[in-house]
Amino acid sequence: MGRYHGRSTTVLKPRSTHEVSQILKWCNQRRIGVVPQGGNTGLVGGSVPVNNEIILSLANLNNVRSFDPVSGILVADAGCILQSLTDYVAPHNHIMPVDLGAKGRHSHSCQIGGNVATNAGGLRLLRYGSLHGTVLGLEVVLPDGTILDQLTTLRKDNTGYDLKQLFIGAEGTLGVITAVSILTPPAPQASNNVVLALPSFDNVLPLYQTVKRQLSEILSAFEFIDRTAYDLAVKHGQGRALTEEDVEGAECFVLIETSGGRREHDEEKLNDLLESLLTAEKPLVNTGVLAQSPSQFSSLWALREGVTEAVSKEGKPYKYDISIPLSTFQSVVDGTREHLRSKGLLHDKAVKYVIGYGHVGDGNLHLNIIADSYLPEIEAALEPYIYEVVASHRGSISAEHGIGAMKTHALHYSKSPVAIELMKKIKHVLDPNGIMNPGKVLE
């Protein structure tokens, strides 16, 4: 997005955990700041140096250490690219429990260590849960160079404090994750998806309840896209899920994915769902399209995943990744748009669009404000307004992107003074010299 520009003269690329240990020990003794860096695909500046710290790239720690095809437990270096791990477990009929838009094969795509350090969510969280549950163990180098080996492959271990949880989502502020033990679920034998056009956002919640009840165990994703986001995705060539006639009168769209063990069973459930929705006395949906082929399955997902790319093509985005009650998704988007209008900022030379899309299954709204250029008056209008709205709903200012450098000043909107003080104490115990990723998470 071009919003964060690092200042650093040195990048180190260790090839082993031992080398990471030596680097941190040396830096700690001299009180030199260190910024761990994975694929650098974050959106909140978490991997960008702010005061000429040393960049510690994990890219060369990229080996799979072991994989057990029976249990599905994978042990991999932190620098392994998520897509490479997906490809590695695929022949064994397993998948990675996390699926992100930045998972591509090239060197600048997200790495598993960064995924864990930011507690990345993604499209599969509804089905497989968060990394706090699927990560079984970690190898972490502490700021003084000590290697904490918690790289267990046990599903159950109830012996004392679960220390790995401290480092999941800590964004490299407590230590450097060098290896991950993670549970990979069996690959579904059948997957399908459907896009539904809804006449009103008010129908999203009752639709979600209906879908959960009827699809039950095969439901793997339930994604919300507002009308503006859909139109932008289509405009920028991300696919067209529905005909112009189908989208007429639609206020928003929902993409549903199923993953199960037998195609016939899943298709029967999906067809029964569609029939009940379209023939209801008061239909929740206008129309829908069920994927009829693998290529159509991919194209329907391309529409949802392509919203991000469409946003970047349209202008300069201000991205807010928030957790709020599902019932408030549309009112928060509409409220933000009207707030900007009242400030005189809703026009072609300032804010062009305000859109919302995200993961209904876990209450995660991606609120994007698309501007002609980054302007201080736009940022002043958005913050703290959006954070205050989130706090009023007892939500989270960061659902899955982390705090990074962007939101340190806003942490108090989601965490109590007691919680923040405890976080500072933990940081001081593990990193008394403050060398780990300075200026991130905590002010």
mmCIF file with all atom_site columns, C-alpha atoms in Angstrom, residues 19-87:
data_model
loop_
_atom_site.group_PDB
_atom_site.id
_atom_site.type_symbol
_atom_site.label_atom_id
_atom_site.label_alt_id
_atom_site.label_comp_id
_atom_site.label_asym_id
_atom_site.label_entity_id
_atom_site.label_seq_id
_atom_site.pdbx_PDB_ins_code
_atom_site.Cartn_x
_atom_site.Cartn_y
_atom_site.Cartn_z
_atom_site.occupancy
_atom_site.B_iso_or_equiv
_atom_site.pdbx_formal_charge
_atom_site.auth_seq_id
_atom_site.auth_comp_id
_atom_site.auth_asym_id
_atom_site.auth_atom_id
_atom_site.pdbx_PDB_model_num
ATOM 1  C CA . GLU A 1 19 ? 22.553 -18.265 13.927 1.00 0.00 ? 19 GLU A CA 1
ATOM 2  C CA . VAL A 1 20 ? 19.368 -16.468 15.021 1.00 0.00 ? 20 VAL A CA 1
ATOM 3  C CA . SER A 1 21 ? 20.409 -17.123 18.621 1.00 0.00 ? 21 SER A CA 1
ATOM 4  C CA . GLN A 1 22 ? 23.877 -15.679 18.079 1.00 0.00 ? 22 GLN A CA 1
ATOM 5  C CA . ILE A 1 23 ? 22.473 -12.584 16.378 1.00 0.00 ? 23 ILE A CA 1
ATOM 6  C CA . LEU A 1 24 ? 19.987 -11.845 19.159 1.00 0.00 ? 24 LEU A CA 1
ATOM 7  C CA . LYS A 1 25 ? 22.586 -12.437 21.871 1.00 0.00 ? 25 LYS A CA 1
ATOM 8  C CA . TRP A 1 26 ? 24.970 -9.983  20.170 1.00 0.00 ? 26 TRP A CA 1
ATOM 9  C CA . CYS A 1 27 ? 22.245 -7.357  19.629 1.00 0.00 ? 27 CYS A CA 1
ATOM 10 C CA . ASN A 1 28 ? 20.882 -7.706  23.147 1.00 0.00 ? 28 ASN A CA 1
ATOM 11 C CA . GLN A 1 29 ? 24.301 -7.128  24.690 1.00 0.00 ? 29 GLN A CA 1
ATOM 12 C CA . ARG A 1 30 ? 24.601 -3.902  22.674 1.00 0.00 ? 30 ARG A CA 1
ATOM 13 C CA . ARG A 1 31 ? 20.930 -2.921  22.976 1.00 0.00 ? 31 ARG A CA 1
ATOM 14 C CA . ILE A 1 32 ? 20.442 -2.845  19.212 1.00 0.00 ? 32 ILE A CA 1
ATOM 15 C CA . GLY A 1 33 ? 16.837 -3.140  18.041 1.00 0.00 ? 33 GLY A CA 1
ATOM 16 C CA . VAL A 1 34 ? 15.806 -6.110  15.894 1.00 0.00 ? 34 VAL A CA 1
ATOM 17 C CA . VAL A 1 35 ? 12.800 -6.362  13.567 1.00 0.00 ? 35 VAL A CA 1
ATOM 18 C CA . PRO A 1 36 ? 11.904 -9.961  12.617 1.00 0.00 ? 36 PRO A CA 1
ATOM 19 C CA . GLN A 1 37 ? 10.626 -10.106 9.062  1.00 0.00 ? 37 GLN A CA 1
ATOM 20 C CA . GLY A 1 38 ? 8.763  -12.832 7.203  1.00 0.00 ? 38 GLY A CA 1
ATOM 21 C CA . GLY A 1 39 ? 7.064  -12.280 3.867  1.00 0.00 ? 39 GLY A CA 1
ATOM 22 C CA . ASN A 1 40 ? 6.424  -8.608  4.672  1.00 0.00 ? 40 ASN A CA 1
ATOM 23 C CA . THR A 1 41 ? 2.788  -8.927  3.605  1.00 0.00 ? 41 THR A CA 1
ATOM 24 C CA . GLY A 1 42 ? 1.315  -7.325  6.738  1.00 0.00 ? 42 GLY A CA 1
ATOM 25 C CA . LEU A 1 43 ? -0.956 -4.295  6.580  1.00 0.00 ? 43 LEU A CA 1
ATOM 26 C CA . VAL A 1 44 ? -0.111 -2.527  9.863  1.00 0.00 ? 44 VAL A CA 1
ATOM 27 C CA . GLY A 1 45 ? 3.661  -1.952  9.567  1.00 0.00 ? 45 GLY A CA 1
ATOM 28 C CA . GLY A 1 46 ? 4.570  -4.731  11.998 1.00 0.00 ? 46 GLY A CA 1
ATOM 29 C CA . SER A 1 47 ? 7.638  -5.865  10.049 1.00 0.00 ? 47 SER A CA 1
ATOM 30 C CA . VAL A 1 48 ? 8.909  -2.404  9.095  1.00 0.00 ? 48 VAL A CA 1
ATOM 31 C CA . PRO A 1 49 ? 11.824 -0.864  11.036 1.00 0.00 ? 49 PRO A CA 1
ATOM 32 C CA . VAL A 1 50 ? 11.073 2.594   12.394 1.00 0.00 ? 50 VAL A CA 1
ATOM 33 C CA . ASN A 1 51 ? 14.407 3.643   13.942 1.00 0.00 ? 51 ASN A CA 1
ATOM 34 C CA . ASN A 1 52 ? 17.179 1.974   11.924 1.00 0.00 ? 52 ASN A CA 1
ATOM 35 C CA . GLU A 1 53 ? 16.855 -1.382  13.660 1.00 0.00 ? 53 GLU A CA 1
ATOM 36 C CA . ILE A 1 54 ? 18.483 -4.479  12.192 1.00 0.00 ? 54 ILE A CA 1
ATOM 37 C CA . ILE A 1 55 ? 16.111 -6.443  9.967  1.00 0.00 ? 55 ILE A CA 1
ATOM 38 C CA . LEU A 1 56 ? 16.201 -10.164 10.730 1.00 0.00 ? 56 LEU A CA 1
ATOM 39 C CA . SER A 1 57 ? 14.817 -11.973 7.685  1.00 0.00 ? 57 SER A CA 1
ATOM 40 C CA . LEU A 1 58 ? 13.625 -15.541 8.250  1.00 0.00 ? 58 LEU A CA 1
ATOM 41 C CA . ALA A 1 59 ? 13.487 -16.307 4.511  1.00 0.00 ? 59 ALA A CA 1
ATOM 42 C CA . ASN A 1 60 ? 16.421 -18.752 4.608  1.00 0.00 ? 60 ASN A CA 1
ATOM 43 C CA . LEU A 1 61 ? 14.844 -20.848 7.352  1.00 0.00 ? 61 LEU A CA 1
ATOM 44 C CA . ASN A 1 62 ? 12.646 -22.632 4.844  1.00 0.00 ? 62 ASN A CA 1
ATOM 45 C CA . ASN A 1 63 ? 12.873 -26.388 5.388  1.00 0.00 ? 63 ASN A CA 1
ATOM 46 C CA . VAL A 1 64 ? 10.144 -28.833 6.353  1.00 0.00 ? 64 VAL A CA 1
ATOM 47 C CA . ARG A 1 65 ? 11.499 -30.723 9.352  1.00 0.00 ? 65 ARG A CA 1
ATOM 48 C CA . SER A 1 66 ? 8.929  -33.516 9.485  1.00 0.00 ? 66 SER A CA 1
ATOM 49 C CA . PHE A 1 67 ? 5.412  -34.517 8.512  1.00 0.00 ? 67 PHE A CA 1
ATOM 50 C CA . ASP A 1 68 ? 3.348  -37.366 9.937  1.00 0.00 ? 68 ASP A CA 1
ATOM 51 C CA . PRO A 1 69 ? 0.675  -38.336 7.378  1.00 0.00 ? 69 PRO A CA 1
ATOM 52 C CA . VAL A 1 70 ? -1.228 -40.311 10.007 1.00 0.00 ? 70 VAL A CA 1
ATOM 53 C CA . SER A 1 71 ? -1.676 -37.534 12.562 1.00 0.00 ? 71 SER A CA 1
ATOM 54 C CA . GLY A 1 72 ? -1.318 -34.706 10.036 1.00 0.00 ? 72 GLY A CA 1
ATOM 55 C CA . ILE A 1 73 ? 1.244  -32.922 12.202 1.00 0.00 ? 73 ILE A CA 1
ATOM 56 C CA . LEU A 1 74 ? 3.693  -30.780 10.251 1.00 0.00 ? 74 LEU A CA 1
ATOM 57 C CA . VAL A 1 75 ? 6.915  -29.328 11.695 1.00 0.00 ? 75 VAL A CA 1
ATOM 58 C CA . ALA A 1 76 ? 8.414  -26.594 9.540  1.00 0.00 ? 76 ALA A CA 1
ATOM 59 C CA . ASP A 1 77 ? 10.895 -23.727 9.727  1.00 0.00 ? 77 ASP A CA 1
ATOM 60 C CA . ALA A 1 78 ? 9.347  -20.293 10.215 1.00 0.00 ? 78 ALA A CA 1
ATOM 61 C CA . GLY A 1 79 ? 10.452 -19.034 6.791  1.00 0.00 ? 79 GLY A CA 1
ATOM 62 C CA . CYS A 1 80 ? 8.469  -21.618 4.827  1.00 0.00 ? 80 CYS A CA 1
ATOM 63 C CA . ILE A 1 81 ? 6.001  -19.912 2.489  1.00 0.00 ? 81 ILE A CA 1
ATOM 64 C CA . LEU A 1 82 ? 2.409  -20.849 3.294  1.00 0.00 ? 82 LEU A CA 1
ATOM 65 C CA . GLN A 1 83 ? 1.647  -21.881 -0.294 1.00 0.00 ? 83 GLN A CA 1
ATOM 66 C CA . SER A 1 84 ? 4.752  -24.104 -0.376 1.00 0.00 ? 84 SER A CA 1
ATOM 67 C CA . LEU A 1 85 ? 3.516  -25.887 2.746  1.00 0.00 ? 85 LEU A CA 1
ATOM 68 C CA . THR A 1 86 ? 0.075  -26.226 1.193  1.00 0.00 ? 86 THR A CA 1
ATOM 69 C CA . ASP A 1 87 ? 1.700  -27.876 -1.835 1.00 0.00 ? 87 ASP A CA 1
#
